[in-house]
Amino acid sequence: MNANTLEEAVALTKKFTSKPTNEELLKIYALYKQATIGDNKEERPGGFDFVAAAKYNAWMKESGKEKAEASEEYISYVNGLSSKYM
């Protein structure tokens, strides 16, 4: 099963039967945020919130990508992962 839209790709991730790696999850998160919001304008999390910092850094790596480009990349990435996790 392959997704053709961002919404279908999001739904596909919910059907994964096992959890992707942390790196894969961060990539999914970052591409989704870039596709739906655009460049990260949030303040960098401080202290010892390592999860929030990892998400922030992953999203920052996608900065500069157009929403449409990030959306296409998200769909492609999720489709690729679906063969591994479904």
PDB file of N, CA and C in Angstrom:
ATOM      1  N   MET A   1       0.852  -1.187   0.000  1.00  0.00           N
ATOM      2  CA  MET A   1       0.000   0.000   0.000  1.00  0.00           C
ATOM      3  C   MET A   1       0.894   1.245   0.000  1.00  0.00           C
ATOM      4  N   ASN A   2       0.698   2.084  -0.984  1.00  0.00           N
ATOM      5  CA  ASN A   2       1.469   3.322  -1.077  1.00  0.00           C
ATOM      6  C   ASN A   2       0.558   4.528  -0.925  1.00  0.00           C
ATOM      7  N   ALA A   3       1.073   5.535  -0.248  1.00  0.00           N
ATOM      8  CA  ALA A   3       0.347   6.786  -0.064  1.00  0.00           C
ATOM      9  C   ALA A   3       0.673   7.719  -1.223  1.00  0.00           C
ATOM     10  N   ASN A   4      -0.317   8.535  -1.606  1.00  0.00           N
ATOM     11  CA  ASN A   4      -0.128   9.516  -2.673  1.00  0.00           C
ATOM     12  C   ASN A   4      -0.239  10.948  -2.177  1.00  0.00           C
ATOM     13  N   THR A   5      -0.789  11.129  -0.979  1.00  0.00           N
ATOM     14  CA  THR A   5      -0.941  12.462  -0.408  1.00  0.00           C
ATOM     15  C   THR A   5      -0.333  12.475   0.990  1.00  0.00           C
ATOM     16  N   LEU A   6      -0.120  13.663   1.510  1.00  0.00           N
ATOM     17  CA  LEU A   6       0.415  13.799   2.865  1.00  0.00           C
ATOM     18  C   LEU A   6      -0.513  13.127   3.874  1.00  0.00           C
ATOM     19  N   GLU A   7      -1.808  13.331   3.716  1.00  0.00           N
ATOM     20  CA  GLU A   7      -2.785  12.749   4.649  1.00  0.00           C
ATOM     21  C   GLU A   7      -2.743  11.225   4.607  1.00  0.00           C
ATOM     22  N   GLU A   8      -2.638  10.657   3.397  1.00  0.00           N
ATOM     23  CA  GLU A   8      -2.549   9.200   3.269  1.00  0.00           C
ATOM     24  C   GLU A   8      -1.262   8.677   3.904  1.00  0.00           C
ATOM     25  N   ALA A   9      -0.173   9.426   3.756  1.00  0.00           N
ATOM     26  CA  ALA A   9       1.108   9.013   4.343  1.00  0.00           C
ATOM     27  C   ALA A   9       1.038   9.037   5.867  1.00  0.00           C
ATOM     28  N   VAL A  10       0.389  10.061   6.420  1.00  0.00           N
ATOM     29  CA  VAL A  10       0.220  10.133   7.882  1.00  0.00           C
ATOM     30  C   VAL A  10      -0.595   8.931   8.350  1.00  0.00           C
ATOM     31  N   ALA A  11      -1.677   8.626   7.635  1.00  0.00           N
ATOM     32  CA  ALA A  11      -2.514   7.476   7.996  1.00  0.00           C
ATOM     33  C   ALA A  11      -1.714   6.177   7.898  1.00  0.00           C
ATOM     34  N   LEU A  12      -0.844   6.089   6.905  1.00  0.00           N
ATOM     35  CA  LEU A  12      -0.032   4.890   6.718  1.00  0.00           C
ATOM     36  C   LEU A  12       0.903   4.659   7.907  1.00  0.00           C
ATOM     37  N   THR A  13       1.462   5.735   8.455  1.00  0.00           N
ATOM     38  CA  THR A  13       2.364   5.571   9.606  1.00  0.00           C
ATOM     39  C   THR A  13       1.634   4.971  10.803  1.00  0.00           C
ATOM     40  N   LYS A  14       0.348   5.220  10.905  1.00  0.00           N
ATOM     41  CA  LYS A  14      -0.440   4.701  12.023  1.00  0.00           C
ATOM     42  C   LYS A  14      -0.707   3.199  11.873  1.00  0.00           C
ATOM     43  N   LYS A  15      -0.453   2.657  10.674  1.00  0.00           N
ATOM     44  CA  LYS A  15      -0.675   1.232  10.419  1.00  0.00           C
ATOM     45  C   LYS A  15       0.602   0.406  10.559  1.00  0.00           C
ATOM     46  N   PHE A  16       1.721   1.063  10.854  1.00  0.00           N
ATOM     47  CA  PHE A  16       2.969   0.325  11.041  1.00  0.00           C
ATOM     48  C   PHE A  16       2.784  -0.668  12.182  1.00  0.00           C
ATOM     49  N   THR A  17       3.255  -1.888  11.988  1.00  0.00           N
ATOM     50  CA  THR A  17       3.087  -2.919  13.017  1.00  0.00           C
ATOM     51  C   THR A  17       4.255  -2.959  14.001  1.00  0.00           C
ATOM     52  N   SER A  18       5.344  -2.279  13.663  1.00  0.00           N
ATOM     53  CA  SER A  18       6.449  -2.119  14.608  1.00  0.00           C
ATOM     54  C   SER A  18       6.960  -0.687  14.511  1.00  0.00           C
ATOM     55  N   LYS A  19       7.676  -0.283  15.546  1.00  0.00           N
ATOM     56  CA  LYS A  19       8.106   1.109  15.661  1.00  0.00           C
ATOM     57  C   LYS A  19       9.399   1.354  14.879  1.00  0.00           C
ATOM     58  N   PRO A  20       9.407   2.401  14.040  1.00  0.00           N
ATOM     59  CA  PRO A  20      10.650   2.770  13.351  1.00  0.00           C
ATOM     60  C   PRO A  20      11.725   3.192  14.354  1.00  0.00           C
ATOM     61  N   THR A  21      12.966   3.251  13.884  1.00  0.00           N
ATOM     62  CA  THR A  21      14.067   3.678  14.745  1.00  0.00           C
ATOM     63  C   THR A  21      13.883   5.149  15.123  1.00  0.00           C
ATOM     64  N   ASN A  22      14.601   5.586  16.146  1.00  0.00           N
ATOM     65  CA  ASN A  22      14.525   6.993  16.560  1.00  0.00           C
ATOM     66  C   ASN A  22      14.923   7.923  15.422  1.00  0.00           C
ATOM     67  N   GLU A  23      15.949   7.550  14.647  1.00  0.00           N
ATOM     68  CA  GLU A  23      16.392   8.383  13.531  1.00  0.00           C
ATOM     69  C   GLU A  23      15.286   8.500  12.479  1.00  0.00           C
ATOM     70  N   GLU A  24      14.625   7.372  12.197  1.00  0.00           N
ATOM     71  CA  GLU A  24      13.529   7.385  11.228  1.00  0.00           C
ATOM     72  C   GLU A  24      12.363   8.220  11.737  1.00  0.00           C
ATOM     73  N   LEU A  25      12.056   8.083  13.014  1.00  0.00           N
ATOM     74  CA  LEU A  25      10.963   8.875  13.601  1.00  0.00           C
ATOM     75  C   LEU A  25      11.271  10.365  13.538  1.00  0.00           C
ATOM     76  N   LEU A  26      12.516  10.736  13.799  1.00  0.00           N
ATOM     77  CA  LEU A  26      12.900  12.154  13.727  1.00  0.00           C
ATOM     78  C   LEU A  26      12.771  12.681  12.298  1.00  0.00           C
ATOM     79  N   LYS A  27      13.143  11.870  11.325  1.00  0.00           N
ATOM     80  CA  LYS A  27      13.033  12.277   9.918  1.00  0.00           C
ATOM     81  C   LYS A  27      11.563  12.447   9.541  1.00  0.00           C
ATOM     82  N   ILE A  28      10.713  11.517   9.971  1.00  0.00           N
ATOM     83  CA  ILE A  28       9.275  11.624   9.715  1.00  0.00           C
ATOM     84  C   ILE A  28       8.745  12.921  10.326  1.00  0.00           C
ATOM     85  N   TYR A  29       9.097  13.157  11.577  1.00  0.00           N
ATOM     86  CA  TYR A  29       8.653  14.353  12.292  1.00  0.00           C
ATOM     87  C   TYR A  29       9.095  15.623  11.568  1.00  0.00           C
ATOM     88  N   ALA A  30      10.376  15.681  11.235  1.00  0.00           N
ATOM     89  CA  ALA A  30      10.942  16.887  10.630  1.00  0.00           C
ATOM     90  C   ALA A  30      10.326  17.178   9.267  1.00  0.00           C
ATOM     91  N   LEU A  31      10.171  16.164   8.446  1.00  0.00           N
ATOM     92  CA  LEU A  31       9.583  16.376   7.120  1.00  0.00           C
ATOM     93  C   LEU A  31       8.113  16.792   7.237  1.00  0.00           C
ATOM     94  N   TYR A  32       7.405  16.199   8.200  1.00  0.00           N
ATOM     95  CA  TYR A  32       5.998  16.574   8.393  1.00  0.00           C
ATOM     96  C   TYR A  32       5.878  18.040   8.814  1.00  0.00           C
ATOM     97  N   LYS A  33       6.696  18.443   9.777  1.00  0.00           N
ATOM     98  CA  LYS A  33       6.653  19.831  10.244  1.00  0.00           C
ATOM     99  C   LYS A  33       7.007  20.791   9.115  1.00  0.00           C
ATOM    100  N   GLN A  34       8.030  20.452   8.323  1.00  0.00           N
ATOM    101  CA  GLN A  34       8.442  21.313   7.218  1.00  0.00           C
ATOM    102  C   GLN A  34       7.340  21.384   6.167  1.00  0.00           C
ATOM    103  N   ALA A  35       6.674  20.256   5.918  1.00  0.00           N
ATOM    104  CA  ALA A  35       5.607  20.202   4.913  1.00  0.00           C
ATOM    105  C   ALA A  35       4.357  20.966   5.351  1.00  0.00           C
ATOM    106  N   THR A  36       4.082  20.981   6.649  1.00  0.00           N
ATOM    107  CA  THR A  36       2.844  21.602   7.119  1.00  0.00           C
ATOM    108  C   THR A  36       3.024  23.016   7.658  1.00  0.00           C
ATOM    109  N   ILE A  37       4.207  23.332   8.195  1.00  0.00           N
ATOM    110  CA  ILE A  37       4.437  24.647   8.808  1.00  0.00           C
ATOM    111  C   ILE A  37       5.457  25.466   8.032  1.00  0.00           C
ATOM    112  N   GLY A  38       6.491  24.792   7.540  1.00  0.00           N
ATOM    113  CA  GLY A  38       7.589  25.496   6.875  1.00  0.00           C
ATOM    114  C   GLY A  38       8.782  25.563   7.802  1.00  0.00           C
ATOM    115  N   ASP A  39       9.641  26.527   7.577  1.00  0.00           N
ATOM    116  CA  ASP A  39      10.864  26.638   8.373  1.00  0.00           C
ATOM    117  C   ASP A  39      10.570  26.787   9.857  1.00  0.00           C
ATOM    118  N   ASN A  40      11.429  26.188  10.669  1.00  0.00           N
ATOM    119  CA  ASN A  40      11.302  26.214  12.122  1.00  0.00           C
ATOM    120  C   ASN A  40      11.631  27.616  12.643  1.00  0.00           C
ATOM    121  N   LYS A  41      10.650  28.268  13.239  1.00  0.00           N
ATOM    122  CA  LYS A  41      10.842  29.597  13.827  1.00  0.00           C
ATOM    123  C   LYS A  41      10.738  29.549  15.354  1.00  0.00           C
ATOM    124  N   GLU A  42      10.621  28.340  15.886  1.00  0.00           N
ATOM    125  CA  GLU A  42      10.468  28.174  17.329  1.00  0.00           C
ATOM    126  C   GLU A  42      11.785  28.425  18.046  1.00  0.00           C
ATOM    127  N   GLU A  43      11.666  28.729  19.328  1.00  0.00           N
ATOM    128  CA  GLU A  43      12.852  28.925  20.157  1.00  0.00           C
ATOM    129  C   GLU A  43      13.456  27.567  20.495  1.00  0.00           C
ATOM    130  N   ARG A  44      14.785  27.497  20.474  1.00  0.00           N
ATOM    131  CA  ARG A  44      15.451  26.228  20.773  1.00  0.00           C
ATOM    132  C   ARG A  44      15.177  25.830  22.217  1.00  0.00           C
ATOM    133  N   PRO A  45      14.776  24.553  22.414  1.00  0.00           N
ATOM    134  CA  PRO A  45      14.536  24.098  23.788  1.00  0.00           C
ATOM    135  C   PRO A  45      15.839  24.100  24.582  1.00  0.00           C
ATOM    136  N   GLY A  46      15.736  24.420  25.837  1.00  0.00           N
ATOM    137  CA  GLY A  46      16.929  24.483  26.671  1.00  0.00           C
ATOM    138  C   GLY A  46      16.967  23.368  27.683  1.00  0.00           C
ATOM    139  N   GLY A  47      17.949  23.449  28.535  1.00  0.00           N
ATOM    140  CA  GLY A  47      18.054  22.491  29.628  1.00  0.00           C
ATOM    141  C   GLY A  47      18.338  21.087  29.158  1.00  0.00           C
ATOM    142  N   PHE A  48      17.692  20.167  29.801  1.00  0.00           N
ATOM    143  CA  PHE A  48      17.965  18.760  29.539  1.00  0.00           C
ATOM    144  C   PHE A  48      16.814  18.060  28.841  1.00  0.00           C
ATOM    145  N   ASP A  49      16.038  18.799  28.051  1.00  0.00           N
ATOM    146  CA  ASP A  49      14.940  18.203  27.294  1.00  0.00           C
ATOM    147  C   ASP A  49      15.510  17.677  25.980  1.00  0.00           C
ATOM    148  N   PHE A  50      16.127  16.509  26.055  1.00  0.00           N
ATOM    149  CA  PHE A  50      16.857  15.959  24.918  1.00  0.00           C
ATOM    150  C   PHE A  50      15.942  15.586  23.762  1.00  0.00           C
ATOM    151  N   VAL A  51      14.734  15.116  24.055  1.00  0.00           N
ATOM    152  CA  VAL A  51      13.794  14.741  23.000  1.00  0.00           C
ATOM    153  C   VAL A  51      13.376  15.982  22.216  1.00  0.00           C
ATOM    154  N   ALA A  52      13.012  17.036  22.921  1.00  0.00           N
ATOM    155  CA  ALA A  52      12.608  18.279  22.257  1.00  0.00           C
ATOM    156  C   ALA A  52      13.776  18.857  21.447  1.00  0.00           C
ATOM    157  N   ALA A  53      14.970  18.777  21.988  1.00  0.00           N
ATOM    158  CA  ALA A  53      16.149  19.284  21.280  1.00  0.00           C
ATOM    159  C   ALA A  53      16.411  18.479  20.011  1.00  0.00           C
ATOM    160  N   ALA A  54      16.249  17.165  20.080  1.00  0.00           N
ATOM    161  CA  ALA A  54      16.459  16.311  18.908  1.00  0.00           C
ATOM    162  C   ALA A  54      15.425  16.627  17.832  1.00  0.00           C
ATOM    163  N   LYS A  55      14.179  16.835  18.238  1.00  0.00           N
ATOM    164  CA  LYS A  55      13.127  17.199  17.278  1.00  0.00           C
ATOM    165  C   LYS A  55      13.421  18.558  16.649  1.00  0.00           C
ATOM    166  N   TYR A  56      13.818  19.496  17.468  1.00  0.00           N
ATOM    167  CA  TYR A  56      14.150  20.840  16.992  1.00  0.00           C
ATOM    168  C   TYR A  56      15.277  20.769  15.961  1.00  0.00           C
ATOM    169  N   ASN A  57      16.337  20.049  16.298  1.00  0.00           N
ATOM    170  CA  ASN A  57      17.492  19.936  15.399  1.00  0.00           C
ATOM    171  C   ASN A  57      17.129  19.237  14.093  1.00  0.00           C
ATOM    172  N   ALA A  58      16.309  18.193  14.178  1.00  0.00           N
ATOM    173  CA  ALA A  58      15.895  17.471  12.974  1.00  0.00           C
ATOM    174  C   ALA A  58      15.095  18.387  12.056  1.00  0.00           C
ATOM    175  N   TRP A  59      14.191  19.151  12.623  1.00  0.00           N
ATOM    176  CA  TRP A  59      13.371  20.076  11.830  1.00  0.00           C
ATOM    177  C   TRP A  59      14.251  21.162  11.220  1.00  0.00           C
ATOM    178  N   MET A  60      15.215  21.664  11.976  1.00  0.00           N
ATOM    179  CA  MET A  60      16.104  22.706  11.458  1.00  0.00           C
ATOM    180  C   MET A  60      16.883  22.222  10.232  1.00  0.00           C
ATOM    181  N   LYS A  61      17.219  20.928  10.200  1.00  0.00           N
ATOM    182  CA  LYS A  61      17.941  20.372   9.054  1.00  0.00           C
ATOM    183  C   LYS A  61      17.130  20.451   7.761  1.00  0.00           C
ATOM    184  N   GLU A  62      15.820  20.554   7.882  1.00  0.00           N
ATOM    185  CA  GLU A  62      14.948  20.615   6.707  1.00  0.00           C
ATOM    186  C   GLU A  62      14.663  22.060   6.283  1.00  0.00           C
ATOM    187  N   SER A  63      15.182  23.029   7.014  1.00  0.00           N
ATOM    188  CA  SER A  63      14.941  24.445   6.709  1.00  0.00           C
ATOM    189  C   SER A  63      15.325  24.776   5.277  1.00  0.00           C
ATOM    190  N   GLY A  64      14.523  25.623   4.679  1.00  0.00           N
ATOM    191  CA  GLY A  64      14.787  26.068   3.320  1.00  0.00           C
ATOM    192  C   GLY A  64      14.033  25.274   2.271  1.00  0.00           C
ATOM    193  N   LYS A  65      13.521  24.118   2.639  1.00  0.00           N
ATOM    194  CA  LYS A  65      12.739  23.329   1.696  1.00  0.00           C
ATOM    195  C   LYS A  65      11.350  23.928   1.570  1.00  0.00           C
ATOM    196  N   GLU A  66      10.857  23.983   0.364  1.00  0.00           N
ATOM    197  CA  GLU A  66       9.473  24.409   0.144  1.00  0.00           C
ATOM    198  C   GLU A  66       8.544  23.356   0.746  1.00  0.00           C
ATOM    199  N   LYS A  67       7.353  23.794   1.159  1.00  0.00           N
ATOM    200  CA  LYS A  67       6.389  22.859   1.744  1.00  0.00           C
ATOM    201  C   LYS A  67       6.068  21.706   0.794  1.00  0.00           C
ATOM    202  N   ALA A  68       5.894  22.008  -0.481  1.00  0.00           N
ATOM    203  CA  ALA A  68       5.567  20.962  -1.461  1.00  0.00           C
ATOM    204  C   ALA A  68       6.693  19.943  -1.585  1.00  0.00           C
ATOM    205  N   GLU A  69       7.925  20.417  -1.580  1.00  0.00           N
ATOM    206  CA  GLU A  69       9.083  19.518  -1.672  1.00  0.00           C
ATOM    207  C   GLU A  69       9.165  18.628  -0.437  1.00  0.00           C
ATOM    208  N   ALA A  70       8.974  19.221   0.734  1.00  0.00           N
ATOM    209  CA  ALA A  70       9.012  18.446   1.981  1.00  0.00           C
ATOM    210  C   ALA A  70       7.871  17.434   2.016  1.00  0.00           C
ATOM    211  N   SER A  71       6.721  17.819   1.503  1.00  0.00           N
ATOM    212  CA  SER A  71       5.572  16.919   1.461  1.00  0.00           C
ATOM    213  C   SER A  71       5.864  15.715   0.567  1.00  0.00           C
ATOM    214  N   GLU A  72       6.414  15.963  -0.604  1.00  0.00           N
ATOM    215  CA  GLU A  72       6.769  14.865  -1.518  1.00  0.00           C
ATOM    216  C   GLU A  72       7.808  13.943  -0.880  1.00  0.00           C
ATOM    217  N   GLU A  73       8.786  14.538  -0.216  1.00  0.00           N
ATOM    218  CA  GLU A  73       9.833  13.754   0.438  1.00  0.00           C
ATOM    219  C   GLU A  73       9.247  12.921   1.580  1.00  0.00           C
ATOM    220  N   TYR A  74       8.320  13.504   2.344  1.00  0.00           N
ATOM    221  CA  TYR A  74       7.650  12.800   3.440  1.00  0.00           C
ATOM    222  C   TYR A  74       6.907  11.579   2.897  1.00  0.00           C
ATOM    223  N   ILE A  75       6.119  11.791   1.848  1.00  0.00           N
ATOM    224  CA  ILE A  75       5.331  10.706   1.256  1.00  0.00           C
ATOM    225  C   ILE A  75       6.249   9.587   0.777  1.00  0.00           C
ATOM    226  N   SER A  76       7.303   9.948   0.087  1.00  0.00           N
ATOM    227  CA  SER A  76       8.257   8.967  -0.430  1.00  0.00           C
ATOM    228  C   SER A  76       8.937   8.209   0.708  1.00  0.00           C
ATOM    229  N   TYR A  77       9.339   8.937   1.740  1.00  0.00           N
ATOM    230  CA  TYR A  77      10.030   8.329   2.882  1.00  0.00           C
ATOM    231  C   TYR A  77       9.115   7.339   3.607  1.00  0.00           C
ATOM    232  N   VAL A  78       7.883   7.747   3.862  1.00  0.00           N
ATOM    233  CA  VAL A  78       6.925   6.888   4.546  1.00  0.00           C
ATOM    234  C   VAL A  78       6.601   5.653   3.697  1.00  0.00           C
ATOM    235  N   ASN A  79       6.430   5.849   2.397  1.00  0.00           N
ATOM    236  CA  ASN A  79       6.184   4.708   1.520  1.00  0.00           C
ATOM    237  C   ASN A  79       7.338   3.709   1.603  1.00  0.00           C
ATOM    238  N   GLY A  80       8.561   4.216   1.638  1.00  0.00           N
ATOM    239  CA  GLY A  80       9.719   3.344   1.766  1.00  0.00           C
ATOM    240  C   GLY A  80       9.735   2.588   3.088  1.00  0.00           C
ATOM    241  N   LEU A  81       9.376   3.289   4.152  1.00  0.00           N
ATOM    242  CA  LEU A  81       9.354   2.638   5.479  1.00  0.00           C
ATOM    243  C   LEU A  81       8.224   1.626   5.600  1.00  0.00           C
ATOM    244  N   SER A  82       7.153   1.829   4.858  1.00  0.00           N
ATOM    245  CA  SER A  82       5.989   0.937   5.003  1.00  0.00           C
ATOM    246  C   SER A  82       6.338  -0.505   4.669  1.00  0.00           C
ATOM    247  N   SER A  83       7.248  -0.722   3.716  1.00  0.00           N
ATOM    248  CA  SER A  83       7.629  -2.094   3.379  1.00  0.00           C
ATOM    249  C   SER A  83       8.420  -2.741   4.513  1.00  0.00           C
ATOM    250  N   LYS A  84       9.037  -1.929   5.322  1.00  0.00           N
ATOM    251  CA  LYS A  84       9.860  -2.400   6.437  1.00  0.00           C
ATOM    252  C   LYS A  84       9.038  -2.625   7.707  1.00  0.00           C
ATOM    253  N   TYR A  85       8.003  -1.822   7.908  1.00  0.00           N
ATOM    254  CA  TYR A  85       7.276  -1.827   9.193  1.00  0.00           C
ATOM    255  C   TYR A  85       5.820  -2.282   9.099  1.00  0.00           C
ATOM    256  N   MET A  86       5.416  -2.799   7.958  1.00  0.00           N
ATOM    257  CA  MET A  86       4.026  -3.296   7.859  1.00  0.00           C
ATOM    258  C   MET A  86       4.026  -4.778   7.557  1.00  0.00           C
TER     259      MET A  86
END
